[in-house]
mmCIF file with all atom_site columns, C-alpha atoms in Angstrom:
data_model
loop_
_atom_site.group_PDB
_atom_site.id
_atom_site.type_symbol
_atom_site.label_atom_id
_atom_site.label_alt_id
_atom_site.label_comp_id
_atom_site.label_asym_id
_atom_site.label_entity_id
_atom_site.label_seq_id
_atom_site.pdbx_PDB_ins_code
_atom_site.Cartn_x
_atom_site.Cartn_y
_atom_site.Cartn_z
_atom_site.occupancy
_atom_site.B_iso_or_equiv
_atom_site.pdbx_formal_charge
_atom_site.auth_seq_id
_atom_site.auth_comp_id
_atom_site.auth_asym_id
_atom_site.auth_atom_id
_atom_site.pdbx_PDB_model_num
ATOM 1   C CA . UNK A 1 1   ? -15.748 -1.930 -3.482  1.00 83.00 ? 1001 UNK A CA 1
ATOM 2   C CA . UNK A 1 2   ? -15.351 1.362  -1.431  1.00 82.00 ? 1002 UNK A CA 1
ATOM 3   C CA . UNK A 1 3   ? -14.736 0.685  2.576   1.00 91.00 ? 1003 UNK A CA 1
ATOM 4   C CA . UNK A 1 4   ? -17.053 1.796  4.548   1.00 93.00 ? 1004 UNK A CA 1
ATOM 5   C CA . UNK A 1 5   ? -15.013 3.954  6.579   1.00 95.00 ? 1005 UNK A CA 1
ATOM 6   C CA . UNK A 1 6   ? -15.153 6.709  3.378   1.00 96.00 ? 1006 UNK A CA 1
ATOM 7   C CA . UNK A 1 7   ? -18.928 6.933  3.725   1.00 95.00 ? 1007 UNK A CA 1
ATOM 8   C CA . UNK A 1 8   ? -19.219 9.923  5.054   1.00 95.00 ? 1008 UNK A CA 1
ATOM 9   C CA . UNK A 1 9   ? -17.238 11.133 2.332   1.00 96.00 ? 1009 UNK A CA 1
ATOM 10  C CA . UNK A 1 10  ? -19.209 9.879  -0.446  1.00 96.00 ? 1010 UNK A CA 1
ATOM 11  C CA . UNK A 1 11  ? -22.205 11.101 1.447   1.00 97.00 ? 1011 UNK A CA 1
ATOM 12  C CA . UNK A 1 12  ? -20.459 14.804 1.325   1.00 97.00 ? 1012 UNK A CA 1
ATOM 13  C CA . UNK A 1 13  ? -19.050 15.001 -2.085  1.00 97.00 ? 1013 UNK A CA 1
ATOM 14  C CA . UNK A 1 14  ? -23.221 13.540 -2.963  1.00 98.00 ? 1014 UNK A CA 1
ATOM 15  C CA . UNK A 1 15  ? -24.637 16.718 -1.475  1.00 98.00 ? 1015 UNK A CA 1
ATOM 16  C CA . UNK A 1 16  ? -22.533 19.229 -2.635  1.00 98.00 ? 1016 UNK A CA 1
ATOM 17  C CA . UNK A 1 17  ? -23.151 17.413 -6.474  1.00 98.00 ? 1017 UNK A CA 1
ATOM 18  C CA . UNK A 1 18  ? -26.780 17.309 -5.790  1.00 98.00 ? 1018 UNK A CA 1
ATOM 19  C CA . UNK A 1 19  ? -26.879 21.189 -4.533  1.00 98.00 ? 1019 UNK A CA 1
ATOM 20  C CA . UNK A 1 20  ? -24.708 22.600 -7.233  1.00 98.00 ? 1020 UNK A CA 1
ATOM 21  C CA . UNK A 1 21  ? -26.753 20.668 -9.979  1.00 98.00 ? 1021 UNK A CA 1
ATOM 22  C CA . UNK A 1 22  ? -29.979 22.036 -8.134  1.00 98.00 ? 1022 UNK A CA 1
ATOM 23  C CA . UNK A 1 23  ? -28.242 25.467 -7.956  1.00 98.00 ? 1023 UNK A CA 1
ATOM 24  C CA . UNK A 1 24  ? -27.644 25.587 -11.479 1.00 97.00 ? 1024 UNK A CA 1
ATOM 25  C CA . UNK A 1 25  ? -30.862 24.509 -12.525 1.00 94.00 ? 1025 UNK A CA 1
ATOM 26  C CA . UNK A 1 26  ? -32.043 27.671 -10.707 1.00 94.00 ? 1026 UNK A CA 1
ATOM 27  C CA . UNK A 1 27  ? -29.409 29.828 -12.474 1.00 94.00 ? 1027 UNK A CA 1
ATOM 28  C CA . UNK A 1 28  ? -31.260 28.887 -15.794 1.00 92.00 ? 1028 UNK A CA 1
ATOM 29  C CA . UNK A 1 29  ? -34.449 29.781 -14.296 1.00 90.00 ? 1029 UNK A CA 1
ATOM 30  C CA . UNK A 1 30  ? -32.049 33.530 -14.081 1.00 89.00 ? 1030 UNK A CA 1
ATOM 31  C CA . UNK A 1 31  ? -31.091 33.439 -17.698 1.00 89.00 ? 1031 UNK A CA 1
ATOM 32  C CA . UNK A 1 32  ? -28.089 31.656 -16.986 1.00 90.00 ? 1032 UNK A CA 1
ATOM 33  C CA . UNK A 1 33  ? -26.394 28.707 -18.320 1.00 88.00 ? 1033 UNK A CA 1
ATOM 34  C CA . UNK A 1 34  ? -28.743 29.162 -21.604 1.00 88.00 ? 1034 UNK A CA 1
ATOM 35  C CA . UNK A 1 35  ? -31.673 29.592 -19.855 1.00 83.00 ? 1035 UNK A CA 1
ATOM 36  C CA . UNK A 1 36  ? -34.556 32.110 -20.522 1.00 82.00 ? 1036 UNK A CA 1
ATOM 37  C CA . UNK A 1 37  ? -35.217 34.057 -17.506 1.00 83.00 ? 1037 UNK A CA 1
ATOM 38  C CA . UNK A 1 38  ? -38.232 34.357 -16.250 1.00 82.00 ? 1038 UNK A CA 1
ATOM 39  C CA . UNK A 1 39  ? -40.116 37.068 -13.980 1.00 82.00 ? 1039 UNK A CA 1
ATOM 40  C CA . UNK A 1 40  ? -38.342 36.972 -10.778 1.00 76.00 ? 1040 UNK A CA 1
ATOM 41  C CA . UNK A 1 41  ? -41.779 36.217 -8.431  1.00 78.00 ? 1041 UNK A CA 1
ATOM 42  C CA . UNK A 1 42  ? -43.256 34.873 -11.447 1.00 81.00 ? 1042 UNK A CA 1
ATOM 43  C CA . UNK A 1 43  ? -45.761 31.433 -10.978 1.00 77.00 ? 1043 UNK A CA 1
ATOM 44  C CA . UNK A 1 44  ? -44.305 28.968 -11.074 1.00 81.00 ? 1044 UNK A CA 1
ATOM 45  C CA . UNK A 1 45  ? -40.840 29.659 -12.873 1.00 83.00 ? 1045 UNK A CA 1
ATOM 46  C CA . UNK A 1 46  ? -39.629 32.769 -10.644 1.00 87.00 ? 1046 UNK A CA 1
ATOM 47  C CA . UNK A 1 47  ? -40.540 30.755 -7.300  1.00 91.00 ? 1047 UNK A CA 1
ATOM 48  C CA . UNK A 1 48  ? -38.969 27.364 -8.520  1.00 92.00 ? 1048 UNK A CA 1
ATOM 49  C CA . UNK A 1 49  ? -36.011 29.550 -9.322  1.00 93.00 ? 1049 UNK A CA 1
ATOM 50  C CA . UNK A 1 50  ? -35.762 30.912 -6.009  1.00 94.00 ? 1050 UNK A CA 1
ATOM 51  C CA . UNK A 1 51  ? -36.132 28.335 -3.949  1.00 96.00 ? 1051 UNK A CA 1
ATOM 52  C CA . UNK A 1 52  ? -33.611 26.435 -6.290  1.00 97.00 ? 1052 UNK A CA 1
ATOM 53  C CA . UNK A 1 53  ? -30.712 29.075 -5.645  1.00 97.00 ? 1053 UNK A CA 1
ATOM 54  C CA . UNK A 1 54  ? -31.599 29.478 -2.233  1.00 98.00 ? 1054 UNK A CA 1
ATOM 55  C CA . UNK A 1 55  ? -32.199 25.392 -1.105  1.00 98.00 ? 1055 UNK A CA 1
ATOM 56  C CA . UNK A 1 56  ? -29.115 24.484 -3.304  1.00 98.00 ? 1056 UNK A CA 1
ATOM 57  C CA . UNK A 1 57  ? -26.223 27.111 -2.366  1.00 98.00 ? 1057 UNK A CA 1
ATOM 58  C CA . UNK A 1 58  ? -27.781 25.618 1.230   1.00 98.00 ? 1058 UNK A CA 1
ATOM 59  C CA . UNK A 1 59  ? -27.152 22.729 0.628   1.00 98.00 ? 1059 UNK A CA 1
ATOM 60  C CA . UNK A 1 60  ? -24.430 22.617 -0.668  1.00 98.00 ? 1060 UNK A CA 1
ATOM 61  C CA . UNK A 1 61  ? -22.331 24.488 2.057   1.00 98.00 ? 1061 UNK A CA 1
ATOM 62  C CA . UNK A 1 62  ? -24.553 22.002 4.374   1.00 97.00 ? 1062 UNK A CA 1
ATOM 63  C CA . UNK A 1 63  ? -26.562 25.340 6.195   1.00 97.00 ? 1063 UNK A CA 1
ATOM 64  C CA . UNK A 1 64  ? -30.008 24.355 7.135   1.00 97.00 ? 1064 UNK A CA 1
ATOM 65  C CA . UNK A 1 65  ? -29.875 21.434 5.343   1.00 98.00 ? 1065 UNK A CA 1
ATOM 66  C CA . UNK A 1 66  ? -32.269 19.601 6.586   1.00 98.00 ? 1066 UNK A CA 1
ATOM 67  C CA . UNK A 1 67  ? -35.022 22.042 5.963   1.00 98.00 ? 1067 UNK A CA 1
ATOM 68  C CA . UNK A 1 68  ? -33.388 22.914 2.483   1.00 98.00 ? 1068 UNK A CA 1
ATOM 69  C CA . UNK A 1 69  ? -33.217 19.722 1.381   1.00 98.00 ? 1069 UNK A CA 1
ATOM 70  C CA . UNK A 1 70  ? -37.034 18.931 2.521   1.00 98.00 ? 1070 UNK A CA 1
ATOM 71  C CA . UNK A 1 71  ? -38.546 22.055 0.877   1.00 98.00 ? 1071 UNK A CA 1
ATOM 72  C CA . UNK A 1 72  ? -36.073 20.905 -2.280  1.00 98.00 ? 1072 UNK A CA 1
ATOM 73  C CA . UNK A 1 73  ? -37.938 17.433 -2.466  1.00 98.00 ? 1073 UNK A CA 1
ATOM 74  C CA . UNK A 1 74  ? -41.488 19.127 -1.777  1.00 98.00 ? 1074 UNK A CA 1
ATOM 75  C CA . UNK A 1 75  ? -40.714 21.250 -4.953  1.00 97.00 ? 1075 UNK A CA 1
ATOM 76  C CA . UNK A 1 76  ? -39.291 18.528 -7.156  1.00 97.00 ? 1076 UNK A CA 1
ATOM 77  C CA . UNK A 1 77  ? -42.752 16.374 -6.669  1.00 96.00 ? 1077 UNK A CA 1
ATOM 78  C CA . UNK A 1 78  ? -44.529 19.279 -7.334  1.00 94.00 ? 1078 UNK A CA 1
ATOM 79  C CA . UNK A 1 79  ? -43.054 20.378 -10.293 1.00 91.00 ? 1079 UNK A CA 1
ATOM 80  C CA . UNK A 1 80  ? -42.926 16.557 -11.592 1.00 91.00 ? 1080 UNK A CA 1
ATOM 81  C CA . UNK A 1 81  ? -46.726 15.901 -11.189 1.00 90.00 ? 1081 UNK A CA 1
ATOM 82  C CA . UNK A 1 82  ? -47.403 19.379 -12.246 1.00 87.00 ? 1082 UNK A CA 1
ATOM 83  C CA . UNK A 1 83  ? -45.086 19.707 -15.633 1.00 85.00 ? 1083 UNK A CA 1
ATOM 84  C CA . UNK A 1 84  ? -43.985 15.964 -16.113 1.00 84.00 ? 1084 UNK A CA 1
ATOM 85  C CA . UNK A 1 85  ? -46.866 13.735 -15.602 1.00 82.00 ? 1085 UNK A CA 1
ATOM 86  C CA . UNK A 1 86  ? -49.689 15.864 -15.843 1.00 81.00 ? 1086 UNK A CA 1
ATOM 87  C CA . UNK A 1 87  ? -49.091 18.680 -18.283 1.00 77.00 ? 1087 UNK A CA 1
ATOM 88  C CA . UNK A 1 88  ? -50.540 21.680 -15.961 1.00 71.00 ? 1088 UNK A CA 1
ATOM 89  C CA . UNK A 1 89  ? -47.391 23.038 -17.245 1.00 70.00 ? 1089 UNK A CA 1
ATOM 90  C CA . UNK A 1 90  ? -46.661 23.213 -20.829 1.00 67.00 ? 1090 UNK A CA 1
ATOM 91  C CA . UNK A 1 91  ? -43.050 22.351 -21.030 1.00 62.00 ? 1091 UNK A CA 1
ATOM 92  C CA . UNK A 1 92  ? -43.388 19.025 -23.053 1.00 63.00 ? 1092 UNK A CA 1
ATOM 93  C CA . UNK A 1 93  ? -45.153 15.380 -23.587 1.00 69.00 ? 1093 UNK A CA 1
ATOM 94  C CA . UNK A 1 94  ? -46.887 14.399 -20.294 1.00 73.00 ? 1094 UNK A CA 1
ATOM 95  C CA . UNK A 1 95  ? -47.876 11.119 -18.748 1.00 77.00 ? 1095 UNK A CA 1
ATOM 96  C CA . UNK A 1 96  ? -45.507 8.373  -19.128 1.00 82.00 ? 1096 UNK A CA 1
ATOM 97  C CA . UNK A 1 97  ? -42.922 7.207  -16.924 1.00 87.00 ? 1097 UNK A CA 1
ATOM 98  C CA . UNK A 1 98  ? -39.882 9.614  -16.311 1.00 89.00 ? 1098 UNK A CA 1
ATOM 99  C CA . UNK A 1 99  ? -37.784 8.758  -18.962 1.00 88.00 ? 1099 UNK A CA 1
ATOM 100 C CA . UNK A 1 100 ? -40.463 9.292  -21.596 1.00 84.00 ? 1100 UNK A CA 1
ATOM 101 C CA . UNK A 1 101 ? -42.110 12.796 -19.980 1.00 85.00 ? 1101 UNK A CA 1
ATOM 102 C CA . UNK A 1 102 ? -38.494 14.577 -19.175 1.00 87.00 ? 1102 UNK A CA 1
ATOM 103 C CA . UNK A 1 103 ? -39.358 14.380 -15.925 1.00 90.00 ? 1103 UNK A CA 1
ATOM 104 C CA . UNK A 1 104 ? -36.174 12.329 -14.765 1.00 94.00 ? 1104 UNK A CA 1
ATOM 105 C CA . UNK A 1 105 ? -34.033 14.809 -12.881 1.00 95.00 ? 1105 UNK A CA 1
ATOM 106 C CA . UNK A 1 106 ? -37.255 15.937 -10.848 1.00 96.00 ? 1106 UNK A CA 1
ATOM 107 C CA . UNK A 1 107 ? -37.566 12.490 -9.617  1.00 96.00 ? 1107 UNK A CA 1
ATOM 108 C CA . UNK A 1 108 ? -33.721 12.175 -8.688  1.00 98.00 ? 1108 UNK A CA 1
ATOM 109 C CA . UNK A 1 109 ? -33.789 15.145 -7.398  1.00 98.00 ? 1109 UNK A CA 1
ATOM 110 C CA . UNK A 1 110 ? -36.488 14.496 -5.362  1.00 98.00 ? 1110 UNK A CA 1
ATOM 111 C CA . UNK A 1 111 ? -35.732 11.513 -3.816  1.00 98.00 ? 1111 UNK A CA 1
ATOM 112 C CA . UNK A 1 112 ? -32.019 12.455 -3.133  1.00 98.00 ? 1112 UNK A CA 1
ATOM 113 C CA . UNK A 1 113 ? -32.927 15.379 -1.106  1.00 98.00 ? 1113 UNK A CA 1
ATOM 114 C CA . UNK A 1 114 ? -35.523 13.733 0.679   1.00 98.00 ? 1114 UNK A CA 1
ATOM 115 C CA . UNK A 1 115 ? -32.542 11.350 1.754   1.00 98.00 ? 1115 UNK A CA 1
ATOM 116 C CA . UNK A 1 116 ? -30.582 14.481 2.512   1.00 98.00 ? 1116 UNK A CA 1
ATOM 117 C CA . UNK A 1 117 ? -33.318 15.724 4.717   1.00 98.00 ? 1117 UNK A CA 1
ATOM 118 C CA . UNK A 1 118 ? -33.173 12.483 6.519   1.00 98.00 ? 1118 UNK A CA 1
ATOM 119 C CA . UNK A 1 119 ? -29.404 12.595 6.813   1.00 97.00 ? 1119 UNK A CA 1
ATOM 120 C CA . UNK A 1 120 ? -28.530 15.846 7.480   1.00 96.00 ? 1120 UNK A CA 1
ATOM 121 C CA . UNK A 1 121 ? -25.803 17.862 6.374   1.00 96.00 ? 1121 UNK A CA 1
ATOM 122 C CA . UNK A 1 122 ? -22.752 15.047 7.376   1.00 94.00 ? 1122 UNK A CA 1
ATOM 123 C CA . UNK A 1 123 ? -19.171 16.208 7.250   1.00 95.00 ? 1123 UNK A CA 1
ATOM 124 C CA . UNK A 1 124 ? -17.901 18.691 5.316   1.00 95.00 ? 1124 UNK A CA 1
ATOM 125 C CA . UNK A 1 125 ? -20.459 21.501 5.857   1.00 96.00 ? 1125 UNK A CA 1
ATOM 126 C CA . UNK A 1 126 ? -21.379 24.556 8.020   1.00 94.00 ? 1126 UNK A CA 1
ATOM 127 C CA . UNK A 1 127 ? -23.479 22.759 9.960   1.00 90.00 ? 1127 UNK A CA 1
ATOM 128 C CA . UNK A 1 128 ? -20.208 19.742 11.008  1.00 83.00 ? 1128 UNK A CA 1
ATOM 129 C CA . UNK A 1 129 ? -17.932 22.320 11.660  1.00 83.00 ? 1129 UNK A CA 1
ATOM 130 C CA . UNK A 1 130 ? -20.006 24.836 13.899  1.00 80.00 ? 1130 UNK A CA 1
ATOM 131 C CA . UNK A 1 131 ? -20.681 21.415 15.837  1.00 73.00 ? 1131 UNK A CA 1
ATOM 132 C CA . UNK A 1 132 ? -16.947 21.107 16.799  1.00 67.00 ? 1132 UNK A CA 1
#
């Protein structure tokens, strides 16, 4: 069992994991990491991918991250409902829970940034130290 008092910590090292994953997802959306890029202001590829770099560099140094981490959930239920469950995009088998449809990082991802936009940025960030 982890003491309490190192919750802040594990709250930290949680959202710079959860941007840097969400960054990198957006890097592949760039041609990175084995990705196929895709038209920069492209529909919807280019704009997931830019609001991917942007929301996860932000919140990962915890800069805006309330906002970030909000529009970062917003996107993740859209692109779930719209790829996963109901096929608008072609990227796969839709319907079906999560695990079946591929859609399982959209629905972690959404729900831990909407408890990041609850939270706030915590220790460790831009946001902590300018308060100091």
């Amino acid at each position: 069992m982890i003491p309490e008092r190192y919750g802040p910590h594990a709250y930290a090292l949680m959202r710079i994991v959860f941007g840097l994953m969400f960054l990198t997802y957006g890097l592949q959306k760039w041609g990175l990491f084995g990705g196929q890029a895709a038209p920069f202001f492209s529909w919807p590829f280019g704009v997931a991918g830019i609001i991917e770099v942007i929301c996860g560099v932000l919140i990962t140094i915890g800069l805006f991250t309330k906002p970030a981490a909000f529009l970062a959930s917003g996107e993740m239920a859209v692109a779930y409902l719209a790829a996963h469950q109901f096929g608008l995009i072609q990227i796969g088998i839709s319907g079906g829970m999560p695990v079946q449809n591929g859609g399982m990082a959209a629905v972690l991802f959404c729900f831990a940034f909407l408890y990041i936009a609850s939270r706030g940025s915590g220790i460790m960030s831009f946001e902590g130290a300018a308060a100091k």
